[in-house]
Amino acid sequence: AQTVTQSQPEMSVQEAETVTLSCTYDTSENNYYLFWYKQPPSRQMILVIRQEAYKQQNATENRFSVNFQKAAKSFSLKISDSQLGDTAMYFCAFANAGGTSYGKLTFGQGTILTVHP
Amino acid sequence: DADVTQTPRNRITKTGKRIMLECSQTKGHDRMYWYRQDPGLGLRLIYYSFDVKDINKGEISDGYSVSRQAQAKFSLSLESAIPNQTALYFCATSQTGGLETQYFGPGTRLLVL
């Protein structure tokens, strides 16, 4: 079974600065997908970024980028130029591309990020 | 209009009552999911369906049942609600071949007294 671990229950950052959220995962599969979802106080789950394991290039979406280290099974999220609207709970998630757990997301416990003015 | 909708958004019920949470989507996706979120535990999968005739148990299906009435509709039932089913419930959808990316509804906050 896959597991996803977010070891930082809470993080804080000053507006306009950069912050990195950590995520590690455990799997025996070779082909899979990794995601970061954002949950603001409105409680809506919003997709931030996706990484395909077969791609060596790290995914980027505007101010959001990842550091994907497949051998280390690490998938961190970097938020540049932090904004007050980035304040949210962030979840790391894993999905197999095949196998018995195909199509199911496994989530980490979440990291609460607070951006201070 | 939202692509994935859930009704009700908030619900208070009593122990032993049967309740149904409903999910509808206009994304045209074939797969639908139900999750629950508890503090400190992230989201956990309750049931999932890859098409109208396919229903599968997830990690925590005990005490729950589902119905896939149509491709666009997926309902979650609590046959006899108990207080430890108090949680935030999310419906999600994805498309086969869509890089396993799931899109979530706004959530239903359920309180069982």
Coordinates of N, CA and C in Angstrom, one line a residue:
Chain A
A1 N 0.8 -1.2 0.0 CA 0.0 0.0 0.0 C 0.9 1.3 0.0
Q2 N 0.4 2.3 -0.7 CA 1.1 3.5 -0.7 C 0.9 4.3 0.5
T3 N 1.9 5.1 0.9 CA 1.7 6.0 2.0 C 2.3 7.4 1.6
V4 N 1.7 8.4 2.1 CA 2.2 9.8 1.9 C 2.4 10.5 3.2
T5 N 3.5 11.1 3.4 CA 3.8 11.7 4.7 C 4.2 13.2 4.5
Q6 N 3.5 14.0 5.2 CA 3.8 15.4 5.3 C 4.3 15.7 6.7
S7 N 5.5 16.0 6.9 CA 6.1 16.0 8.3 C 6.0 17.4 8.9
Q8 N 5.5 18.4 8.2 CA 5.3 19.7 8.7 C 3.9 20.0 9.0
P9 N 3.4 19.9 10.2 CA 1.9 20.2 10.4 C 1.6 21.7 10.1
E10 N 2.5 22.6 10.4 CA 2.3 24.0 10.2 C 3.5 24.7 9.7
M11 N 3.3 25.7 8.9 CA 4.4 26.5 8.4 C 3.9 28.0 8.3
S12 N 4.9 28.9 8.4 CA 4.5 30.3 8.2 C 5.5 31.0 7.4
V13 N 5.1 32.0 6.7 CA 6.0 32.8 5.8 C 5.6 34.2 5.7
Q14 N 6.5 35.1 5.5 CA 6.1 36.5 5.3 C 5.7 36.7 3.8
E15 N 4.8 37.6 3.6 CA 4.4 38.0 2.3 C 5.6 38.3 1.4
A16 N 5.6 37.8 0.2 CA 6.6 38.1 -0.8 C 7.8 37.2 -0.7
E17 N 7.9 36.4 0.4 CA 9.0 35.5 0.5 C 8.7 34.1 -0.1
T18 N 9.6 33.2 0.0 CA 9.5 31.9 -0.6 C 9.4 30.8 0.6
V19 N 8.6 29.8 0.4 CA 8.4 28.8 1.4 C 8.4 27.4 0.6
T20 N 8.9 26.4 1.3 CA 8.9 25.1 0.7 C 8.2 24.1 1.7
L21 N 7.2 23.4 1.1 CA 6.5 22.4 1.9 C 7.0 21.0 1.5
S22 N 7.2 20.1 2.5 CA 7.8 18.8 2.2 C 6.8 17.7 2.1
C23 N 7.1 16.7 1.3 CA 6.2 15.5 1.2 C 7.1 14.3 0.8
T24 N 6.9 13.2 1.5 CA 7.6 12.0 1.0 C 6.5 10.9 0.9
Y25 N 6.8 9.9 0.1 CA 5.9 8.9 -0.2 C 6.6 7.6 -0.3
D26 N 5.8 6.5 -0.2 CA 6.4 5.2 -0.3 C 5.5 4.4 -1.3
T27 N 6.2 3.8 -2.3 CA 5.5 3.0 -3.3 C 6.5 2.0 -3.9
S28 N 6.0 0.9 -4.4 CA 6.9 -0.1 -5.1 C 6.6 0.1 -6.6
E29 N 5.7 1.0 -7.0 CA 5.4 1.2 -8.4 C 6.4 2.1 -9.0
N30 N 6.5 2.0 -10.4 CA 7.4 2.8 -11.1 C 6.7 4.0 -11.8
N31 N 5.4 3.8 -12.1 CA 4.7 4.8 -12.9 C 3.5 5.3 -12.1
Y32 N 3.5 6.6 -11.8 CA 2.5 7.1 -10.9 C 2.5 8.7 -11.1
Y33 N 1.5 9.3 -10.4 CA 1.4 10.7 -10.4 C 1.4 11.3 -9.0
L34 N 1.9 12.5 -8.9 CA 1.9 13.2 -7.6 C 1.2 14.5 -7.8
F35 N 0.5 15.0 -6.7 CA -0.2 16.2 -6.8 C 0.0 17.0 -5.5
W36 N -0.2 18.3 -5.6 CA -0.4 19.2 -4.5 C -1.8 19.8 -4.6
Y37 N -2.6 19.7 -3.6 CA -3.9 20.4 -3.5 C -3.9 21.4 -2.4
K38 N -4.6 22.5 -2.6 CA -4.8 23.6 -1.7 C -6.2 23.6 -1.1
Q39 N -6.3 23.8 0.2 CA -7.6 23.9 0.8 C -7.7 25.2 1.6
P40 N -8.2 26.2 1.0 CA -8.3 27.5 1.8 C -9.4 27.4 2.8
P41 N -9.6 28.4 3.6 CA -10.7 28.4 4.6 C -12.1 28.1 4.0
S42 N -12.3 28.4 2.8 CA -13.6 28.1 2.1 C -13.8 26.6 2.0
R43 N -12.8 25.8 2.3 CA -12.7 24.3 2.4 C -12.8 23.6 1.0
Q44 N -12.8 24.4 -0.1 CA -12.7 23.8 -1.4 C -11.4 23.2 -1.7
M45 N -11.3 22.1 -2.3 CA -10.0 21.4 -2.6 C -9.7 21.9 -4.0
I46 N -8.5 22.5 -4.2 CA -8.1 23.1 -5.4 C -6.8 22.5 -5.9
L47 N -6.8 22.0 -7.1 CA -5.5 21.4 -7.6 C -4.5 22.5 -7.8
V48 N -3.3 22.4 -7.3 CA -2.2 23.4 -7.5 C -1.3 22.9 -8.6
I49 N -0.9 21.7 -8.5 CA 0.2 21.3 -9.5 C 0.2 19.7 -9.5
R50 N 0.6 19.2 -10.7 CA 0.7 17.8 -10.9 C 2.0 17.4 -11.5
Q51 N 2.6 16.3 -11.1 CA 3.8 15.8 -11.6 C 3.7 14.3 -12.1
E52 N 4.1 14.0 -13.3 CA 4.1 12.7 -13.8 C 5.4 12.0 -13.5
A53 N 5.4 10.9 -12.9 CA 6.7 10.3 -12.4 C 7.6 10.0 -13.6
Y54 N 7.1 9.8 -14.8 CA 8.0 9.4 -15.9 C 8.7 10.7 -16.5
K55 N 8.3 11.8 -16.0 CA 8.9 13.1 -16.5 C 10.0 13.5 -15.5
Q56 N 11.2 13.7 -16.0 CA 12.3 14.2 -15.2 C 12.2 15.6 -14.8
Q57 N 11.6 16.4 -15.7 CA 11.5 17.8 -15.5 C 10.5 18.1 -14.4
N58 N 10.8 19.0 -13.5 CA 9.9 19.4 -12.4 C 8.8 20.3 -13.0
A59 N 7.6 20.0 -12.5 CA 6.5 20.8 -12.9 C 6.5 22.2 -12.3
T60 N 6.0 23.2 -13.1 CA 5.8 24.5 -12.6 C 4.4 25.1 -13.0
E61 N 3.8 25.9 -12.1 CA 2.6 26.6 -12.4 C 2.7 28.0 -11.8
N62 N 3.1 28.9 -12.6 CA 3.3 30.3 -12.2 C 4.2 30.4 -10.9
R63 N 3.7 30.8 -9.8 CA 4.6 30.9 -8.6 C 4.8 29.6 -7.9
F64 N 4.2 28.5 -8.3 CA 4.3 27.2 -7.7 C 5.2 26.3 -8.5
S65 N 6.1 25.6 -7.8 CA 7.0 24.7 -8.5 C 7.3 23.5 -7.6
V66 N 7.7 22.4 -8.1 CA 8.0 21.2 -7.3 C 9.4 20.8 -7.5
N67 N 9.9 20.1 -6.5 CA 11.2 19.5 -6.6 C 10.9 18.0 -6.4
F68 N 10.9 17.3 -7.5 CA 10.6 15.9 -7.6 C 11.9 15.0 -7.6
Q69 N 12.1 14.3 -6.5 CA 13.3 13.4 -6.4 C 12.8 12.0 -6.4
K70 N 12.8 11.3 -7.5 CA 12.1 10.0 -7.6 C 12.9 9.0 -6.8
A71 N 14.2 9.0 -6.8 CA 14.9 8.0 -6.1 C 14.7 8.1 -4.6
A72 N 14.6 9.3 -4.1 CA 14.4 9.6 -2.7 C 13.0 9.6 -2.3
K73 N 12.1 9.5 -3.3 CA 10.6 9.5 -3.1 C 10.2 10.7 -2.3
S74 N 10.7 11.8 -2.9 CA 10.4 13.1 -2.2 C 9.7 14.0 -3.3
F75 N 8.8 14.9 -2.8 CA 8.0 15.7 -3.7 C 7.7 17.0 -2.9
S76 N 8.5 18.0 -3.0 CA 8.3 19.2 -2.2 C 7.7 20.3 -3.1
L77 N 6.9 21.2 -2.5 CA 6.3 22.3 -3.2 C 6.9 23.6 -2.8
K78 N 7.4 24.4 -3.7 CA 7.9 25.7 -3.5 C 6.9 26.8 -3.9
I79 N 6.6 27.7 -3.0 CA 5.8 28.8 -3.3 C 6.6 30.0 -3.3
S80 N 6.8 30.7 -4.4 CA 7.6 31.9 -4.5 C 6.7 33.1 -4.4
D81 N 7.2 34.3 -3.9 CA 6.5 35.5 -3.8 C 5.1 35.2 -3.2
S82 N 5.2 34.7 -2.0 CA 4.0 34.3 -1.2 C 3.0 35.4 -1.1
Q83 N 1.7 35.1 -1.3 CA 0.6 36.1 -1.2 C -0.3 35.7 0.0
L84 N -1.0 36.7 0.5 CA -2.0 36.4 1.6 C -3.0 35.3 1.2
G85 N -3.3 35.3 -0.1 CA -4.3 34.3 -0.6 C -3.7 32.9 -0.6
D86 N -2.5 32.7 -0.4 CA -1.9 31.4 -0.3 C -2.1 30.7 1.0
T87 N -2.6 31.5 2.0 CA -2.9 30.9 3.3 C -3.9 29.8 3.1
A88 N -3.6 28.6 3.5 CA -4.4 27.4 3.3 C -3.8 26.2 3.9
M89 N -4.6 25.1 3.9 CA -4.0 23.8 4.2 C -3.6 23.2 2.8
Y90 N -2.4 22.6 2.8 CA -1.8 22.0 1.5 C -1.7 20.5 1.7
F91 N -2.2 19.8 0.8 CA -2.2 18.3 0.8 C -1.3 17.8 -0.4
C92 N -0.5 16.9 0.0 CA 0.3 16.1 -1.0 C -0.5 14.9 -1.3
A93 N -0.6 14.4 -2.5 CA -1.3 13.2 -2.9 C -0.6 12.4 -3.9
F94 N -0.9 11.1 -3.9 CA -0.3 10.1 -4.8 C -1.3 9.3 -5.5
A95 N -1.1 9.0 -6.8 CA -2.0 8.1 -7.5 C -1.2 7.2 -8.4
N96 N -1.5 5.9 -8.3 CA -0.8 4.9 -9.2 C -1.3 5.1 -10.6
A97 N -0.5 4.8 -11.6 CA -0.9 4.7 -13.0 C -1.4 3.4 -13.4
G98 N -1.2 2.4 -12.5 CA -1.7 1.0 -12.8 C -1.7 0.2 -11.5
G99 N -1.9 -1.1 -11.6 CA -1.8 -1.9 -10.4 C -3.2 -1.9 -9.7
T100 N -3.2 -2.6 -8.5 CA -4.4 -2.8 -7.8 C -5.0 -1.5 -7.2
S101 N -4.2 -0.5 -7.0 CA -4.7 0.8 -6.4 C -4.9 1.8 -7.5
Y102 N -4.9 1.4 -8.8 CA -5.1 2.3 -9.9 C -6.3 3.2 -9.7
G103 N -6.1 4.5 -10.0 CA -7.2 5.4 -10.0 C -7.5 6.0 -8.7
K104 N -6.9 5.6 -7.6 CA -7.2 6.1 -6.3 C -6.1 7.0 -5.8
L105 N -6.6 8.1 -5.1 CA -5.6 9.1 -4.5 C -5.4 8.7 -3.1
T106 N -4.1 8.7 -2.7 CA -3.7 8.6 -1.3 C -3.2 10.0 -0.8
F107 N -3.7 10.5 0.3 CA -3.4 11.9 0.7 C -2.5 11.8 1.9
G108 N -1.6 12.8 2.0 CA -0.9 13.1 3.3 C -1.8 13.8 4.3
Q109 N -1.2 14.1 5.4 CA -2.0 14.6 6.5 C -2.3 16.1 6.4
G110 N -1.5 16.8 5.5 CA -1.7 18.2 5.3 C -0.7 19.0 6.1
T111 N -0.4 20.2 5.5 CA 0.4 21.2 6.1 C -0.4 22.6 6.1
I112 N -0.6 23.2 7.3 CA -1.2 24.5 7.3 C -0.2 25.5 7.1
L113 N -0.4 26.3 6.0 CA 0.5 27.4 5.7 C -0.2 28.7 6.0
T114 N 0.5 29.6 6.7 CA 0.0 30.9 7.0 C 1.0 31.9 6.4
V115 N 0.4 32.8 5.6 CA 1.2 33.9 5.1 C 0.9 35.2 5.8
H116 N 2.0 35.8 6.4 CA 1.8 37.0 7.2 C 2.1 38.2 6.4
P117 N 1.3 39.3 6.7 CA 1.6 40.5 6.0 C 2.9 41.2 6.5
Chain B
D1 N -21.3 28.3 -13.3 CA -21.8 27.2 -12.5 C -20.6 26.2 -12.1
A2 N -20.7 25.7 -10.9 CA -19.7 24.8 -10.5 C -19.8 23.5 -11.3
D3 N -18.6 22.9 -11.6 CA -18.6 21.6 -12.3 C -19.0 20.4 -11.5
V4 N -18.7 20.5 -10.2 CA -19.0 19.4 -9.3 C -19.8 20.0 -8.1
T5 N -21.0 19.6 -7.9 CA -21.9 20.1 -6.9 C -22.2 19.1 -5.9
Q6 N -22.4 19.5 -4.6 CA -22.8 18.6 -3.5 C -23.9 19.2 -2.8
T7 N -24.9 18.3 -2.4 CA -26.0 18.8 -1.6 C -26.3 17.8 -0.5
P8 N -26.6 18.2 0.7 CA -26.5 19.6 1.2 C -25.1 20.1 1.4
R9 N -24.9 21.3 1.7 CA -23.6 21.8 2.1 C -23.3 21.6 3.5
N10 N -24.3 21.6 4.3 CA -24.2 21.4 5.8 C -25.4 20.6 6.2
R11 N -25.1 19.7 7.2 CA -26.2 18.9 7.7 C -26.0 18.5 9.1
I12 N -27.0 18.6 9.9 CA -27.0 18.2 11.3 C -28.0 17.1 11.4
T13 N -27.7 15.9 12.0 CA -28.6 14.8 12.1 C -28.4 14.2 13.5
K14 N -29.2 13.2 13.8 CA -29.1 12.5 15.1 C -28.7 11.1 14.9
T15 N -28.1 10.6 15.9 CA -27.6 9.2 15.9 C -28.8 8.3 15.5
G16 N -28.5 7.3 14.6 CA -29.5 6.4 14.1 C -30.3 6.8 12.9
K17 N -30.2 8.0 12.5 CA -30.9 8.5 11.3 C -30.2 8.0 10.0
R18 N -31.0 7.8 9.0 CA -30.4 7.6 7.7 C -30.4 8.9 6.9
I19 N -29.2 9.1 6.3 CA -29.1 10.4 5.5 C -28.4 10.1 4.2
M20 N -28.6 10.9 3.2 CA -28.0 10.8 1.9 C -27.4 12.1 1.5
L21 N -26.1 11.9 1.1 CA -25.4 13.1 0.5 C -25.3 12.9 -1.0
E22 N -25.6 13.9 -1.8 CA -25.7 13.8 -3.2 C -24.6 14.6 -3.9
C23 N -24.2 14.0 -5.0 CA -23.1 14.7 -5.8 C -23.5 14.6 -7.3
S24 N -23.4 15.7 -8.0 CA -23.6 15.8 -9.4 C -22.5 16.5 -10.1
Q25 N -22.2 16.1 -11.3 CA -21.1 16.8 -12.1 C -21.5 17.0 -13.5
T26 N -21.0 18.1 -14.0 CA -21.2 18.5 -15.4 C -19.9 18.4 -16.2
K27 N -18.9 17.8 -15.7 CA -17.6 17.7 -16.4 C -17.6 16.6 -17.4
G28 N -18.6 15.7 -17.4 CA -18.6 14.6 -18.3 C -17.6 13.5 -18.0
H29 N -17.1 13.5 -16.8 CA -16.2 12.5 -16.3 C -16.9 11.2 -16.1
D30 N -16.1 10.1 -16.3 CA -16.7 8.7 -16.0 C -16.5 8.2 -14.6
R31 N -15.5 8.7 -13.9 CA -15.2 8.2 -12.6 C -15.6 9.2 -11.5
M32 N -16.2 8.6 -10.4 CA -16.6 9.5 -9.3 C -16.1 8.8 -8.0
Y33 N -15.9 9.7 -6.9 CA -15.4 9.2 -5.7 C -16.1 9.9 -4.5
W34 N -16.0 9.3 -3.4 CA -16.4 9.9 -2.1 C -15.3 9.7 -1.1
Y35 N -15.0 10.9 -0.5 CA -13.9 10.9 0.6 C -14.5 11.5 1.8
R36 N -13.9 11.2 3.0 CA -14.1 12.0 4.2 C -12.8 12.6 4.7
Q37 N -13.0 13.8 5.3 CA -11.8 14.5 5.8 C -12.0 14.7 7.3
D38 N -11.0 14.2 8.1 CA -11.0 14.4 9.5 C -9.7 15.1 9.9
P39 N -9.8 16.0 10.9 CA -8.6 16.7 11.3 C -7.4 15.8 11.5
G40 N -6.2 16.2 10.9 CA -5.0 15.4 11.2 C -4.9 14.1 10.4
L41 N -5.9 13.8 9.6 CA -5.9 12.5 8.9 C -5.9 12.7 7.4
G42 N -6.0 13.9 6.9 CA -6.1 14.1 5.5 C -7.5 13.6 5.0
L43 N -7.5 13.2 3.7 CA -8.8 12.7 3.1 C -8.6 11.2 2.9
R44 N -9.7 10.5 3.2 CA -9.7 9.0 3.1 C -10.8 8.6 2.2
L45 N -10.5 7.6 1.3 CA -11.5 7.2 0.3 C -12.5 6.3 0.9
I46 N -13.8 6.6 0.6 CA -14.9 5.7 1.1 C -15.4 4.7 0.1
Y47 N -15.7 5.2 -1.1 CA -16.2 4.4 -2.2 C -15.7 5.1 -3.5
Y48 N -15.6 4.3 -4.6 CA -15.4 4.9 -5.9 C -16.1 4.1 -7.0
S49 N -16.3 4.8 -8.1 CA -17.0 4.2 -9.2 C -16.3 4.6 -10.5
F50 N -15.9 3.6 -11.3 CA -15.3 4.0 -12.6 C -16.3 4.1 -13.7
D51 N -17.5 3.6 -13.6 CA -18.6 3.8 -14.5 C -19.9 3.5 -13.8
V52 N -21.0 3.6 -14.5 CA -22.3 3.5 -13.9 C -22.5 2.1 -13.3
K53 N -21.9 1.0 -13.8 CA -22.1 -0.3 -13.4 C -21.0 -0.8 -12.4
D54 N -20.1 0.1 -12.1 CA -18.9 -0.3 -11.3 C -18.9 0.5 -10.0
I55 N -18.9 -0.3 -8.9 CA -18.8 0.3 -7.5 C -17.8 -0.4 -6.8
N56 N -16.9 0.3 -6.1 CA -15.8 -0.3 -5.3 C -15.6 0.3 -4.0
K57 N -15.3 -0.6 -3.0 CA -15.1 -0.1 -1.7 C -13.7 0.6 -1.6
G58 N -13.6 1.6 -0.8 CA -12.4 2.3 -0.5 C -11.8 1.9 0.8
E59 N -11.0 2.7 1.4 CA -10.3 2.4 2.6 C -11.2 2.3 3.8
I60 N -12.3 3.1 3.9 CA -13.2 3.1 5.0 C -14.6 3.1 4.7
S61 N -15.1 2.0 4.1 CA -16.5 1.9 3.6 C -17.5 1.4 4.6
D62 N -17.0 0.9 5.8 CA -18.0 0.4 6.8 C -18.9 1.5 7.2
G63 N -20.2 1.2 7.2 CA -21.2 2.2 7.7 C -21.8 3.1 6.6
Y64 N -21.2 2.9 5.4 CA -21.6 3.7 4.2 C -22.1 2.8 3.1
S65 N -22.9 3.4 2.2 CA -23.3 2.7 1.0 C -23.4 3.8 -0.1
V66 N -23.3 3.4 -1.4 CA -23.4 4.4 -2.4 C -24.3 3.9 -3.5
S67 N -24.7 4.8 -4.4 CA -25.5 4.5 -5.6 C -25.0 5.4 -6.7
R68 N -24.8 4.8 -7.9 CA -24.4 5.6 -9.1 C -25.6 5.6 -10.0
Q69 N -26.4 6.6 -9.8 CA -27.7 6.6 -10.5 C -27.5 6.9 -12.0
A70 N -26.5 7.6 -12.4 CA -26.2 8.0 -13.8 C -24.7 8.4 -13.8
Q71 N -24.2 8.6 -15.0 CA -22.8 8.9 -15.1 C -22.5 10.2 -14.3
A72 N -23.5 11.1 -14.2 CA -23.3 12.4 -13.6 C -23.6 12.4 -12.1
K73 N -24.2 11.3 -11.6 CA -24.7 11.4 -10.2 C -24.2 10.2 -9.4
F74 N -23.7 10.6 -8.1 CA -23.2 9.5 -7.2 C -23.5 9.9 -5.8
S75 N -24.3 9.1 -5.2 CA -24.9 9.4 -3.8 C -24.2 8.6 -2.8
L76 N -24.0 9.2 -1.6 CA -23.4 8.5 -0.5 C -24.5 8.4 0.6
S77 N -24.8 7.2 1.2 CA -25.7 7.1 2.3 C -25.1 6.6 3.5
L78 N -25.6 7.2 4.6 CA -25.2 6.6 6.0 C -26.5 6.0 6.5
E79 N -26.5 4.7 6.6 CA -27.7 3.9 6.9 C -28.2 4.2 8.3
S80 N -27.3 4.3 9.2 CA -27.6 4.6 10.6 C -26.5 5.4 11.2
A81 N -26.7 6.7 11.1 CA -25.6 7.6 11.4 C -25.1 7.5 12.9
I82 N -23.8 7.6 13.1 CA -23.2 7.6 14.4 C -22.3 8.8 14.6
P83 N -22.0 9.2 15.8 CA -21.3 10.5 16.0 C -19.9 10.4 15.4
N84 N -19.2 9.3 15.3 CA -17.9 9.3 14.7 C -17.9 9.4 13.2
Q85 N -19.1 9.5 12.6 CA -19.2 9.9 11.2 C -19.3 11.4 10.9
T86 N -19.2 12.1 12.0 CA -19.1 13.6 11.9 C -17.8 13.9 11.2
A87 N -17.9 14.6 10.1 CA -16.7 14.9 9.2 C -17.1 15.8 8.1
L88 N -16.1 16.1 7.3 CA -16.3 16.9 6.0 C -16.2 15.8 4.9
Y89 N -17.3 15.8 4.1 CA -17.3 14.8 3.0 C -17.2 15.5 1.7
F90 N -16.3 14.9 0.8 CA -16.1 15.4 -0.5 C -16.4 14.4 -1.6
C91 N -17.0 14.9 -2.6 CA -17.2 14.1 -3.9 C -16.1 14.6 -4.8
A92 N -15.6 13.7 -5.7 CA -14.6 14.1 -6.7 C -14.9 13.3 -7.9
T93 N -14.4 13.9 -9.1 CA -14.5 13.2 -10.4 C -13.2 13.2 -11.1
S94 N -13.0 12.2 -12.0 CA -11.9 12.2 -12.9 C -12.3 11.5 -14.2
Q95 N -11.4 11.6 -15.2 CA -11.7 11.0 -16.4 C -10.7 10.0 -16.7
T96 N -11.1 8.8 -17.2 CA -10.2 7.8 -17.6 C -9.2 8.3 -18.7
G97 N -7.9 8.2 -18.4 CA -6.9 8.7 -19.3 C -6.6 10.2 -19.0
G98 N -7.1 10.7 -17.9 CA -6.9 12.1 -17.6 C -5.8 12.3 -16.6
L99 N -4.8 11.4 -16.6 CA -3.6 11.5 -15.8 C -4.0 11.5 -14.3
E100 N -5.0 10.7 -14.0 CA -5.5 10.5 -12.6 C -5.8 11.7 -11.8
T101 N -6.1 12.8 -12.5 CA -6.3 14.1 -11.8 C -7.8 14.1 -11.4
Q102 N -8.0 14.4 -10.1 CA -9.4 14.4 -9.6 C -9.8 15.9 -9.3
Y103 N -11.0 16.2 -9.5 CA -11.6 17.5 -9.3 C -12.7 17.4 -8.2
F104 N -12.7 18.2 -7.2 CA -13.5 18.1 -6.1 C -14.7 19.0 -6.0
G105 N -15.8 18.5 -5.4 CA -16.9 19.4 -5.1 C -16.6 20.2 -3.9
P106 N -17.5 21.1 -3.4 CA -17.3 22.0 -2.4 C -17.3 21.4 -1.0
G107 N -17.7 20.2 -0.9 CA -17.8 19.5 0.4 C -19.1 19.6 1.2
T108 N -19.4 18.6 2.0 CA -20.6 18.7 2.9 C -20.1 18.5 4.3
R109 N -20.4 19.4 5.1 CA -20.1 19.3 6.5 C -21.2 18.6 7.3
L110 N -20.9 17.4 7.8 CA -22.0 16.6 8.5 C -21.7 16.6 10.0
L111 N -22.7 16.8 10.8 CA -22.6 16.7 12.3 C -23.6 15.7 12.7
V112 N -23.2 14.7 13.4 CA -24.1 13.6 13.9 C -24.1 13.8 15.4
L113 N -25.3 14.1 16.0 CA -25.4 14.3 17.4 C -25.8 13.1 18.2

